[in-house]
Coordinates of C-alpha atoms in Angstrom, one line a residue:
Chain A
X23 CA 19.7 22.2 -32.1
X24 CA 21.0 21.8 -28.6
X25 CA 23.5 19.0 -28.1
X26 CA 21.8 16.0 -26.6
X27 CA 23.6 14.6 -23.6
X28 CA 22.8 12.0 -21.0
X29 CA 25.7 13.1 -18.9
X30 CA 23.5 14.7 -16.3
X31 CA 21.3 11.7 -15.9
X32 CA 24.1 9.2 -15.7
X33 CA 26.0 11.4 -13.2
X34 CA 22.8 11.6 -11.1
X35 CA 22.5 7.8 -10.9
X36 CA 26.2 7.4 -10.1
X37 CA 26.1 10.0 -7.3
X38 CA 22.9 8.3 -5.9
X39 CA 24.5 4.9 -5.9
X40 CA 27.7 6.3 -4.3
X41 CA 25.7 8.1 -1.6
X42 CA 23.8 4.9 -0.8
X43 CA 27.0 3.0 -0.4
X44 CA 28.6 5.8 1.7
X45 CA 25.6 6.0 4.1
X46 CA 25.4 2.3 4.6
X47 CA 29.1 1.9 5.2
X48 CA 28.9 4.6 7.9
X49 CA 26.2 2.7 9.8
X50 CA 28.1 -0.3 10.9
X51 CA 25.9 -1.9 13.6
X52 CA 27.6 -2.5 16.9
X53 CA 27.3 -6.0 18.1
X54 CA 26.1 -5.2 21.6
X55 CA 22.9 -3.5 20.5
X56 CA 19.6 -4.7 19.0
X57 CA 18.4 -3.2 15.7
X58 CA 14.6 -3.4 15.7
X59 CA 12.4 -2.2 12.8
X60 CA 8.9 -0.8 13.2
X61 CA 6.9 -1.1 10.0
X62 CA 3.6 0.8 10.3
X63 CA 0.9 1.0 7.6
X64 CA -0.3 4.6 8.3
X65 CA -0.1 7.2 10.9
X66 CA -3.2 6.8 13.2
X67 CA -3.5 7.7 16.9
X68 CA -4.3 4.2 17.9
X69 CA -1.6 2.6 15.8
X70 CA 0.9 5.2 17.0
X71 CA 0.1 4.3 20.6
X72 CA 0.7 0.6 19.9
X73 CA 4.0 1.4 18.2
X74 CA 5.1 3.7 21.0
X75 CA 4.2 1.2 23.8
X76 CA 6.0 -1.5 21.9
X77 CA 9.1 0.7 21.8
X78 CA 8.7 1.6 25.5
X79 CA 8.4 -2.1 26.4
X80 CA 11.7 -3.0 24.7
X81 CA 13.5 0.1 25.8
X82 CA 12.7 -0.6 29.5
X83 CA 14.1 -4.1 29.1
X84 CA 17.2 -3.2 27.2
X85 CA 18.1 0.3 28.2
X86 CA 20.3 2.0 25.6
X87 CA 20.8 -1.3 23.8
X88 CA 18.0 -1.2 21.3
X89 CA 17.9 1.0 18.3
X90 CA 14.5 1.5 16.6
X91 CA 13.9 2.3 12.9
X92 CA 10.3 3.4 12.4
X93 CA 9.1 3.4 8.8
X94 CA 5.6 4.2 7.7
X95 CA 4.3 3.2 4.2
X96 CA 1.3 5.5 4.1
X97 CA -0.5 2.5 2.5
X98 CA 1.4 3.1 -0.7
X99 CA 2.1 -0.2 -2.4
X100 CA 5.5 0.8 -4.0
X101 CA 6.7 2.3 -0.8
X102 CA 5.6 -0.8 1.1
X103 CA 7.7 -3.0 -1.2
X104 CA 10.7 -0.8 -0.8
X105 CA 10.4 -0.5 3.0
X106 CA 10.0 -4.3 3.2
X107 CA 13.1 -4.7 1.1
X108 CA 15.1 -2.4 3.3
X109 CA 14.0 -4.3 6.5
X110 CA 14.8 -7.7 4.9
X111 CA 18.3 -6.6 3.8
X112 CA 19.3 -4.3 6.6
X113 CA 20.6 -6.7 9.3
X114 CA 17.6 -6.2 11.6
X115 CA 17.3 -8.4 14.6
X116 CA 13.5 -8.2 14.6
X117 CA 10.7 -6.3 12.8
X118 CA 7.5 -5.2 14.5
X119 CA 4.8 -4.9 11.8
X120 CA 1.5 -3.1 12.1
X121 CA -0.5 -3.8 9.0
X122 CA -1.5 -6.9 7.1
X123 CA -0.3 -6.1 3.6
X124 CA 3.0 -4.8 5.1
X125 CA 3.5 -8.1 6.9
X126 CA 2.6 -10.1 3.7
X127 CA 5.1 -8.1 1.7
X128 CA 7.9 -8.6 4.3
X129 CA 7.2 -12.3 4.7
X130 CA 8.0 -12.7 1.0
X131 CA 11.4 -11.1 1.5
X132 CA 12.8 -12.9 4.5
X133 CA 12.4 -16.2 6.1
X134 CA 15.0 -15.5 8.8
X135 CA 14.3 -12.1 10.4
X136 CA 11.8 -12.6 13.2
X137 CA 8.6 -10.7 12.5
X138 CA 6.2 -9.7 15.4
X139 CA 2.7 -8.6 14.3
X140 CA 1.0 -5.8 16.2
X141 CA -2.7 -6.3 16.3
X142 CA -3.3 -8.3 13.1
X143 CA -7.0 -9.1 13.0
X144 CA -6.8 -12.5 11.3
X145 CA -3.2 -13.6 10.6
X146 CA -4.3 -17.1 9.6
X147 CA -6.6 -15.8 6.8
X148 CA -3.9 -13.5 5.6
X149 CA -1.6 -16.5 5.1
X150 CA 1.0 -15.1 7.5
X151 CA 0.9 -18.1 9.9
X152 CA 0.1 -21.8 9.6
X153 CA -2.2 -21.8 12.7
X154 CA -3.0 -19.5 15.6
X155 CA -1.3 -21.9 18.0
X156 CA 1.8 -22.8 16.0
X157 CA 2.6 -20.1 13.5
X158 CA 5.3 -22.4 11.9
X159 CA 7.3 -19.6 10.2
X160 CA 9.3 -16.6 11.3
X161 CA 6.1 -14.7 12.2
X162 CA 4.1 -14.4 15.4
X163 CA 2.5 -11.6 17.4
X164 CA -0.7 -10.2 18.7
X165 CA -4.2 -10.0 17.3
X166 CA -6.8 -7.3 17.8
X167 CA -9.8 -9.4 17.1
X168 CA -12.6 -7.6 18.8
X169 CA -14.5 -9.3 21.6
X170 CA -17.7 -9.2 19.5
X171 CA -19.6 -11.7 21.6
X172 CA -19.1 -9.6 24.8
X173 CA -20.0 -6.5 22.9
X174 CA -23.3 -8.0 21.8
X175 CA -24.1 -9.4 25.3
X176 CA -23.7 -5.9 26.7
X177 CA -25.9 -4.5 23.9
X178 CA -28.7 -6.9 24.9
X179 CA -28.4 -5.7 28.5
X180 CA -28.9 -2.1 27.7
X181 CA -31.1 -2.4 24.6
X182 CA -33.0 -5.6 25.0
X183 CA -35.5 -4.8 22.2
X184 CA -32.9 -3.9 19.6
X185 CA -32.9 -6.4 16.9
X186 CA -31.4 -4.9 13.7
X187 CA -27.7 -4.2 14.4
X188 CA -25.9 -2.1 11.8
X189 CA -22.2 -2.5 11.3
X190 CA -20.5 0.5 9.6
X191 CA -17.2 -0.2 7.9
X192 CA -15.1 0.6 4.8
X193 CA -15.2 -2.4 2.4
X194 CA -11.7 -1.6 1.2
X195 CA -10.2 -2.3 4.6
X196 CA -8.9 -5.8 5.3
X197 CA -9.5 -5.9 9.0
X198 CA -13.1 -4.9 8.7
X199 CA -13.7 -7.8 6.4
X200 CA -12.5 -10.2 9.1
X201 CA -14.6 -8.4 11.8
X202 CA -17.7 -8.5 9.5
X203 CA -17.5 -12.3 9.3
X204 CA -17.1 -12.6 13.1
X205 CA -19.9 -10.1 13.7
X206 CA -22.3 -12.0 11.4
X207 CA -21.7 -15.3 13.2
X208 CA -22.0 -13.7 16.7
X209 CA -25.3 -12.0 15.7
X210 CA -26.6 -15.3 14.5
X211 CA -25.7 -16.9 17.8
X212 CA -27.5 -14.2 19.7
X213 CA -30.6 -14.0 17.5
X214 CA -29.8 -10.5 16.2
X215 CA -30.1 -9.4 12.6
X216 CA -26.8 -8.0 11.2
X217 CA -27.2 -5.2 8.7
X218 CA -24.0 -4.1 6.9
X219 CA -23.6 -0.4 6.3
X220 CA -20.6 0.1 4.0
X221 CA -19.0 3.5 3.5
X222 CA -16.3 4.3 1.0
X223 CA -14.7 7.1 2.9
X224 CA -15.1 9.6 5.8
X225 CA -17.1 12.0 3.5
X226 CA -19.7 9.3 2.9
X227 CA -20.5 8.8 6.6
X228 CA -23.2 11.4 6.9
X229 CA -25.3 10.6 3.8
X230 CA -24.9 6.9 4.6
X231 CA -26.2 7.2 8.2
X232 CA -29.1 9.3 7.0
X233 CA -29.9 6.7 4.4
X234 CA -30.1 3.9 7.0
X235 CA -32.4 5.7 9.4
X236 CA -35.3 3.4 10.2
X237 CA -33.5 0.4 8.9
X238 CA -31.4 -0.3 11.9
X239 CA -32.0 0.0 15.7
X240 CA -28.5 0.5 16.8
X241 CA -25.1 0.9 15.1
X242 CA -21.8 -0.9 15.8
X243 CA -18.5 0.8 15.0
X244 CA -15.9 -1.9 14.5
X245 CA -12.1 -1.6 14.4
X246 CA -12.2 0.1 11.0
X247 CA -9.6 2.9 10.5
X248 CA -12.0 5.0 8.3
X249 CA -14.8 4.8 10.9
X250 CA -12.6 5.3 13.9
X251 CA -10.8 8.3 12.4
X252 CA -14.1 10.0 11.7
X253 CA -15.8 8.9 14.9
X254 CA -16.7 12.3 16.3
X255 CA -18.5 13.2 13.1
X256 CA -20.2 9.8 13.1
X257 CA -21.6 10.6 16.5
X258 CA -22.7 14.0 15.5
X259 CA -24.9 12.7 12.7
X260 CA -26.0 9.7 14.8
X261 CA -27.2 12.0 17.6
X262 CA -29.1 14.1 15.0
X263 CA -31.0 11.0 13.7
X264 CA -31.4 9.5 17.2
X265 CA -29.3 6.4 16.5
X266 CA -27.4 4.9 19.5
X267 CA -23.9 3.8 18.7
X268 CA -21.6 1.3 20.5
X269 CA -18.0 0.9 19.9
X270 CA -15.0 -1.4 20.1
X271 CA -12.2 0.5 21.8
X272 CA -11.4 2.1 25.0
X273 CA -11.1 5.8 24.2
X274 CA -14.1 6.6 22.1
X275 CA -16.8 6.3 24.7
X276 CA -16.0 9.9 25.8
X277 CA -16.7 10.9 22.2
X278 CA -20.3 9.7 22.5
X279 CA -20.7 6.0 22.0
X280 CA -23.3 4.7 24.6
X281 CA -20.8 2.0 25.5
X282 CA -17.6 0.5 24.3
X283 CA -15.7 -2.7 25.0
X284 CA -12.3 -3.3 23.6
X285 CA -8.6 -3.5 24.1
X286 CA -6.3 -0.8 24.9
X287 CA -4.0 -0.8 21.8
X288 CA -1.2 0.2 24.2
X289 CA -1.6 -3.2 25.9
X290 CA -1.3 -4.9 22.5
X291 CA 2.0 -3.1 21.9
X292 CA 3.2 -4.1 25.4
X293 CA 2.3 -7.7 24.9
X294 CA 4.0 -7.6 21.5
X295 CA 7.1 -6.2 23.2
X296 CA 7.1 -9.1 25.7
X297 CA 7.0 -11.6 22.7
X298 CA 9.7 -9.7 20.9
X299 CA 12.0 -9.8 24.0
X300 CA 11.5 -13.5 24.3
X301 CA 12.7 -13.8 20.7
X302 CA 15.6 -11.4 21.1
X303 CA 16.8 -13.2 24.2
X304 CA 16.8 -16.5 22.2
X305 CA 14.3 -18.0 24.7
X306 CA 11.6 -18.7 22.1
X307 CA 11.2 -19.1 18.4
X308 CA 8.4 -17.3 16.5
X309 CA 7.4 -20.5 14.8
X310 CA 6.4 -22.0 18.2
X311 CA 4.8 -18.9 19.8
X312 CA 1.0 -18.8 19.7
X313 CA -0.6 -15.6 18.4
X314 CA -1.8 -13.8 21.5
X315 CA -5.1 -12.0 22.1
X316 CA -5.1 -9.4 24.8
X317 CA -7.4 -11.0 27.4
X318 CA -8.1 -7.8 29.3
X319 CA -11.0 -5.8 27.9
X320 CA -13.0 -3.2 29.8
X321 CA -16.6 -2.0 29.5
X322 CA -16.9 1.8 29.4
X323 CA -20.2 3.5 29.2
X324 CA -21.3 7.1 28.7
X325 CA -23.8 8.1 31.3
X326 CA -25.0 11.2 29.4
X327 CA -25.5 9.5 26.1
X328 CA -27.4 6.7 27.8
X329 CA -29.7 9.3 29.4
X330 CA -30.1 11.1 26.1
X331 CA -31.6 8.0 24.5
X332 CA -33.9 7.5 27.6
X333 CA -32.1 4.3 28.7
X334 CA -31.0 3.1 32.1
X335 CA -27.6 1.8 33.0
X336 CA -27.9 -2.0 33.7
X337 CA -26.9 -3.0 37.3
X338 CA -24.0 -5.2 36.2
X339 CA -22.4 -2.3 34.4
X340 CA -22.3 -0.2 37.7
X341 CA -20.3 -3.0 39.2
X342 CA -18.1 -4.2 36.3
X343 CA -17.9 -1.2 34.0
X344 CA -16.6 2.3 34.1
X345 CA -19.1 5.1 33.8
X346 CA -17.9 8.2 32.1
X347 CA -19.6 11.6 32.3
X348 CA -18.3 14.0 29.8
Chain B
X6 CA 26.5 -9.6 0.4
X7 CA 26.7 -6.2 2.0
X8 CA 23.6 -4.2 2.8
X9 CA 24.0 -1.5 0.2
X10 CA 24.5 -4.0 -2.6
X11 CA 21.5 -6.1 -1.6
X12 CA 19.3 -3.0 -1.3
X13 CA 20.4 -1.8 -4.7
X14 CA 19.6 -5.2 -6.3
X15 CA 16.2 -5.1 -4.7
X16 CA 15.7 -1.6 -6.0
X17 CA 16.7 -2.6 -9.5
X18 CA 14.3 -5.5 -9.4
X19 CA 11.4 -3.2 -8.4
X20 CA 12.5 -0.6 -11.0
X21 CA 12.3 -3.2 -13.8
X22 CA 8.7 -4.0 -12.9
X23 CA 7.5 -0.4 -12.3
X24 CA 9.2 0.7 -15.5
X25 CA 6.4 -1.2 -17.3
X26 CA 3.9 1.2 -15.7
X27 CA 6.0 4.1 -16.8
X28 CA 6.1 2.7 -20.4
X29 CA 2.4 2.2 -20.4
X30 CA 1.7 5.7 -19.3
X31 CA 4.3 6.9 -21.8
X32 CA 2.3 5.3 -24.6
X33 CA -0.9 7.0 -23.7
X34 CA 0.5 10.4 -22.7
X35 CA 3.3 10.8 -25.2
X36 CA 2.5 8.5 -28.2
X37 CA -1.2 8.9 -28.3
X38 CA -1.1 12.3 -26.5
X39 CA -4.1 11.1 -24.5
X40 CA -4.0 12.3 -20.9
X41 CA -4.9 9.0 -19.2
X42 CA -5.0 8.3 -15.5
X43 CA -6.8 4.9 -16.0
X44 CA -3.6 3.3 -14.8
X45 CA -4.2 4.2 -11.1
X46 CA -7.3 2.0 -11.3
X47 CA -6.4 -0.6 -13.9
X48 CA -3.3 -1.4 -11.9
X49 CA -5.4 -2.3 -8.8
X50 CA -8.1 -4.1 -10.9
X51 CA -5.6 -6.1 -12.9
X52 CA -3.8 -7.1 -9.6
X53 CA -7.2 -8.1 -8.0
X54 CA -8.4 -10.1 -11.1
X55 CA -5.1 -11.8 -11.5
X56 CA -5.0 -12.5 -7.8
X57 CA -8.5 -14.0 -7.9
X58 CA -7.6 -16.2 -10.9
X59 CA -4.4 -17.3 -9.2
X60 CA -6.2 -18.3 -6.0
X61 CA -8.9 -20.1 -7.9
X62 CA -6.9 -21.9 -10.5
X63 CA -3.4 -22.0 -9.1
X64 CA -2.0 -21.1 -12.5
X65 CA 0.3 -18.2 -12.6
X66 CA 0.1 -18.0 -16.4
X67 CA -3.7 -17.9 -16.4
X68 CA -3.5 -15.2 -13.8
X69 CA -1.0 -13.2 -15.9
X70 CA -3.2 -13.4 -19.0
X71 CA -6.3 -12.4 -17.0
X72 CA -4.4 -9.4 -15.5
X73 CA -3.2 -8.2 -18.9
X74 CA -6.7 -8.6 -20.4
X75 CA -8.2 -6.7 -17.5
X76 CA -5.9 -3.8 -18.0
X77 CA -6.5 -3.7 -21.7
X78 CA -10.3 -3.8 -21.1
X79 CA -10.0 -0.9 -18.7
X80 CA -8.1 1.1 -21.3
X81 CA -10.7 0.3 -23.9
X82 CA -13.5 1.6 -21.6
X83 CA -11.7 4.9 -21.2
X84 CA -11.3 5.2 -25.0
X85 CA -15.0 4.5 -25.4
X86 CA -16.0 7.0 -22.8
X87 CA -13.9 9.7 -24.4
X88 CA -15.0 9.0 -28.0
X89 CA -18.6 7.8 -27.8
X90 CA -19.8 9.6 -24.7
X91 CA -17.5 12.4 -25.6
X92 CA -16.2 13.1 -22.1
X93 CA -13.1 15.1 -21.8
X94 CA -10.2 12.6 -21.9
X95 CA -9.0 13.2 -18.4
X96 CA -12.5 12.9 -16.9
X97 CA -13.1 9.7 -18.9
X98 CA -9.9 8.2 -17.5
X99 CA -10.7 9.3 -13.9
X100 CA -14.2 7.7 -14.2
X101 CA -12.7 4.5 -15.4
X102 CA -10.2 4.6 -12.6
X103 CA -12.8 4.9 -9.8
X104 CA -15.0 2.3 -11.6
X105 CA -12.0 -0.1 -11.5
X106 CA -11.7 0.2 -7.7
X107 CA -15.4 -0.6 -7.3
X108 CA -15.2 -3.5 -9.7
X109 CA -12.2 -4.9 -8.0
X110 CA -14.0 -5.0 -4.7
X111 CA -17.1 -6.5 -6.3
X112 CA -15.2 -9.2 -8.2
X113 CA -12.8 -10.2 -5.4
X114 CA -15.3 -9.7 -2.6
X115 CA -12.6 -8.3 -0.3
X116 CA -10.2 -5.5 -0.3
X117 CA -7.1 -7.6 -0.5
X118 CA -6.1 -11.2 -1.3
X119 CA -3.3 -13.3 -0.1
X120 CA -1.5 -14.9 -3.0
X121 CA -0.2 -18.5 -3.0
X122 CA 3.5 -19.0 -3.6
X123 CA 3.2 -18.9 -7.3
X124 CA 5.1 -16.5 -9.5
X125 CA 5.0 -16.4 -13.2
X126 CA 8.7 -15.5 -13.5
X127 CA 9.6 -18.6 -11.4
X128 CA 7.8 -20.8 -13.9
X129 CA 9.8 -19.3 -16.8
X130 CA 13.1 -19.6 -14.9
X131 CA 12.7 -22.7 -12.8
X132 CA 16.4 -23.4 -12.3
X133 CA 17.3 -20.2 -10.5
X134 CA 17.8 -20.9 -6.8
X135 CA 17.8 -17.3 -5.6
X136 CA 14.5 -15.3 -5.5
X137 CA 16.3 -12.1 -6.2
X138 CA 18.1 -13.5 -9.2
X139 CA 14.9 -14.8 -10.6
X140 CA 13.3 -11.4 -10.1
X141 CA 16.0 -9.5 -11.8
X142 CA 16.7 -11.8 -14.7
X143 CA 13.0 -12.5 -15.2
X144 CA 11.9 -8.8 -15.0
X145 CA 14.7 -7.8 -17.4
X146 CA 13.5 -10.4 -19.9
X147 CA 9.9 -9.2 -19.6
X148 CA 11.0 -5.6 -20.0
X149 CA 13.2 -6.5 -23.0
X150 CA 10.3 -8.3 -24.7
X151 CA 7.9 -5.4 -24.1
X152 CA 10.4 -2.9 -25.4
X153 CA 11.2 -5.0 -28.4
X154 CA 7.5 -5.6 -29.1
X155 CA 6.7 -1.9 -28.8
X156 CA 9.6 -0.9 -31.1
X157 CA 8.5 -3.5 -33.6
X158 CA 4.9 -2.4 -33.4
X159 CA 5.7 1.3 -33.8
X160 CA 7.3 0.7 -37.1
X161 CA 4.4 -1.2 -38.6
X162 CA 1.2 0.3 -40.0
X163 CA -0.5 0.0 -36.7
X164 CA 2.3 2.0 -35.0
X165 CA 2.2 4.7 -37.7
X166 CA -1.5 5.3 -37.1
X167 CA -1.1 5.3 -33.3
X168 CA 1.7 7.9 -33.6
X169 CA -0.3 9.9 -36.1
X170 CA -3.2 9.9 -33.6
X171 CA -0.9 11.7 -31.2
X172 CA 0.8 14.0 -33.7
X173 CA -2.1 15.0 -35.9
X174 CA -5.5 13.6 -35.1
X175 CA -7.1 15.6 -37.9
X176 CA -5.0 13.7 -40.4
X177 CA -6.1 10.4 -38.9
X178 CA -9.7 11.6 -39.2
X179 CA -9.3 12.7 -42.8
X180 CA -7.7 9.4 -43.8
X181 CA -10.9 7.8 -42.6
X182 CA -9.3 6.0 -39.7
X183 CA -11.7 5.7 -36.8
X184 CA -10.4 7.7 -33.8
X185 CA -12.5 5.5 -31.5
X186 CA -10.9 2.3 -32.8
X187 CA -7.4 3.6 -32.6
X188 CA -7.9 5.0 -29.2
X189 CA -9.1 1.6 -28.1
X190 CA -6.1 0.0 -29.6
X191 CA -3.7 2.5 -28.0
X192 CA -5.2 2.6 -24.6
X193 CA -5.7 -1.1 -24.4
X194 CA -2.0 -1.5 -25.3
X195 CA -0.9 1.0 -22.7
X196 CA -3.1 -0.4 -19.9
X197 CA -2.4 -4.0 -20.9
X198 CA 1.3 -3.3 -20.2
X199 CA 0.3 -1.7 -16.9
X200 CA -1.8 -4.7 -16.1
X201 CA 1.2 -6.9 -16.7
X202 CA 3.2 -4.8 -14.3
X203 CA 0.4 -5.2 -11.7
X204 CA 0.5 -9.0 -12.0
X205 CA 4.3 -9.1 -11.7
X206 CA 4.3 -6.6 -8.8
X207 CA 1.6 -8.3 -6.8
X208 CA 2.9 -11.9 -7.3
X209 CA 6.3 -10.7 -6.0
X210 CA 4.7 -8.8 -3.1
X211 CA 2.6 -11.9 -2.1
X212 CA -0.7 -10.0 -1.9
X213 CA -2.9 -7.9 -4.0
X214 CA -5.0 -5.0 -2.7
X215 CA -7.5 -2.6 -4.0
X216 CA -5.3 0.3 -3.1
X217 CA -2.3 -1.1 -4.9
X218 CA -2.5 1.2 -7.9
X219 CA -2.8 4.4 -5.8
X220 CA 0.0 6.7 -6.9
X221 CA 1.3 4.4 -9.6
X222 CA 0.3 6.5 -12.7
X223 CA 1.2 9.7 -11.0
X224 CA 4.7 8.4 -10.1
X225 CA 5.0 7.0 -13.6
X226 CA 4.3 10.5 -15.0
X227 CA 7.0 11.9 -12.7
X228 CA 9.4 9.2 -13.9
X229 CA 8.6 10.0 -17.6
X230 CA 9.3 13.7 -17.1
X231 CA 12.4 13.2 -15.0
X232 CA 13.6 10.8 -17.7
X233 CA 12.9 13.4 -20.4
X234 CA 14.7 16.1 -18.4
X235 CA 17.8 14.2 -17.6
X236 CA 17.9 11.9 -20.7
X237 CA 16.7 14.0 -23.6
X238 CA 16.0 11.8 -26.6
X239 CA 14.8 12.3 -30.2
X240 CA 13.9 8.8 -31.1
X241 CA 11.6 6.2 -29.6
X242 CA 14.0 3.6 -28.2
X243 CA 16.1 6.1 -26.2
X244 CA 12.9 7.7 -25.0
X245 CA 11.6 4.4 -23.7
X246 CA 15.0 3.7 -22.0
X247 CA 14.8 7.2 -20.5
X248 CA 11.5 6.1 -18.9
X249 CA 13.3 3.2 -17.3
X250 CA 16.1 5.5 -16.1
X251 CA 13.5 8.0 -14.7
X252 CA 11.9 5.2 -12.8
X253 CA 15.2 4.0 -11.5
X254 CA 16.2 7.5 -10.3
X255 CA 12.9 7.9 -8.4
X256 CA 13.4 4.5 -6.7
X257 CA 17.1 5.3 -5.9
X258 CA 16.2 8.6 -4.4
X259 CA 13.6 6.9 -2.2
X260 CA 16.1 4.4 -1.1
X261 CA 18.6 7.1 -0.3
X262 CA 16.0 9.0 1.7
X263 CA 15.2 5.7 3.5
X264 CA 18.9 5.0 4.3
X265 CA 19.4 8.5 5.7
X266 CA 17.2 7.3 8.6
X267 CA 15.3 10.6 8.8
X268 CA 12.2 11.0 11.0
X269 CA 9.3 9.1 9.5
X270 CA 6.9 11.2 7.5
X271 CA 9.7 13.3 6.0
X272 CA 10.3 10.6 3.3
X273 CA 8.2 12.2 0.5
X274 CA 9.5 15.6 1.3
X275 CA 13.1 14.5 1.3
X276 CA 12.6 12.5 -1.9
X277 CA 11.2 15.6 -3.7
X278 CA 13.9 17.9 -2.4
X279 CA 16.7 15.5 -3.5
X280 CA 15.2 15.3 -7.0
X281 CA 14.8 19.1 -7.2
X282 CA 18.3 19.8 -6.1
X283 CA 19.9 17.2 -8.4
X284 CA 17.9 18.3 -11.4
X285 CA 18.8 21.9 -10.7
X286 CA 22.5 21.1 -10.4
X287 CA 22.4 18.8 -13.4
X288 CA 20.7 21.4 -15.7
X289 CA 22.2 24.6 -14.5
X290 CA 25.7 23.5 -13.3
X291 CA 26.1 20.4 -15.4
X292 CA 28.4 22.1 -17.8
X293 CA 31.1 22.2 -15.1
X294 CA 31.2 18.5 -14.9
X295 CA 31.0 18.2 -18.6
X296 CA 33.9 20.6 -19.0
X297 CA 36.0 18.5 -16.6
X298 CA 35.1 15.4 -18.6
X299 CA 36.1 17.2 -21.9
X300 CA 39.5 18.2 -20.4
X301 CA 40.2 14.6 -19.2
X302 CA 39.3 13.4 -22.7
X303 CA 41.6 15.9 -24.4
X304 CA 44.4 15.0 -22.0
X305 CA 43.9 11.3 -22.8
X306 CA 44.0 12.0 -26.5

């Protein structure tokens, strides 16, 4: 029988630990520069844009003085823990966090490193802050809570007879849960009937849409990563079954929503960078900085899609909105 | 404390918790020889149920019990699907896994819960003032209790039947033991331990989410096999310790890859490459190091 030895395994562990010490000792941070972490839940064009404009915002303020460390957890829980640990223990001056669970995990590891949230939908419900106005801990940032009221007002302008408004979302996404509650309340205010249309993944979009034909008059696509990532295929099916769709962000109206009102995620990143700079300069403390919503939201409408459904562009839209022809 | 030490301590803490998943998966895959991926789902479901109980009752202990019971129940369901419905074992476990995700959403009503500052380990060790110390000491105790309990169990009548179930199911059948009953016992045990890991992990992380278990069982399998490759063992206790060592190595490699500061997205690739290179060197070139060690030993003598 072959001799049993744990030499290889033990040697492996020793070498790993040695390398970790070696690498960390070589990265002595210089005092004159800021070390800023960026902790992102998954790669996604919209989130990437937010992270990039955050970095641009800080770089333009502190040219060559700020070093970024971008880490993406791919939504994996074990990886999220480990990345949160490395941010909490790595002498970071500030961490910009995109993702609710990621922020929750990091908050448990540090009460001192300032954390700036990028587009958290409801940081209060997530237990990240004590209140929207006075966060109270080492956490502040921006929220991407959609202007649902404004979206529904515009819906009434273009489709005055629409009553049953479907909202398509993935129930395993946190943000969508928060939006769903807001959407329900806003619909009640405006005498509309909300109909929830859950999908468990991008592959379910088509069968789900086909199943709700005749049950809804119009479909709302909220800030849901699954829905937004599959938006082009959503529109393809919706067009086939003659279902108008309205959306919540800036870019998607070209892809076939009849209209869309929302933030530019780049603006959220820039606003977050402003807040981060105030913290890095020592001017403000996260505990006293209110969560900011980006006030500016623009109405975009797709002239061709509107024609396709036999609708007319409301007069106000010509003035306040931006028409897009593909 | 310097950065590397702090990061290593954190890694040890996570390893101690995730080792429980590895041990649970070891029990089903190696002891029962039942290919079981239930853990991917039972981890999420246990975390969600325990989270719900914690939010509702405020009792970390009640939450822990609920989490363990949930995991055990999920394991039992897989055993029933495999033995009564006679599904192939892997299919049975995959079905349970996806049912767990659905159930978690239905029970909690939302995809993730924020947990109050209540941690079962902190109730056992109330006098520790540092969170990290509580985590390391507490997780070590839990792991020791589980290891001791498993060892004790495996040398009782129950343990012998469970091991026979893996080694020679025909014998178990001939001796008129019910395969169904013993699969239920074995898988409930395995997934109960995984449920415990889920409770500890989520209470420490401060949230539980329906996606929490994603990759857990697969990573545990990798840890088992890495442990078996680098820490070959003939008896049970060393084999279980090899599970812990395998988990530790995977976590350390991930930390190393993180500290290298490579472009994001390359993390998994780098992790895998480091493992492959090290295992190759250890297996194929390990004798060089061993020879050096022998020489040093001879000189010393």
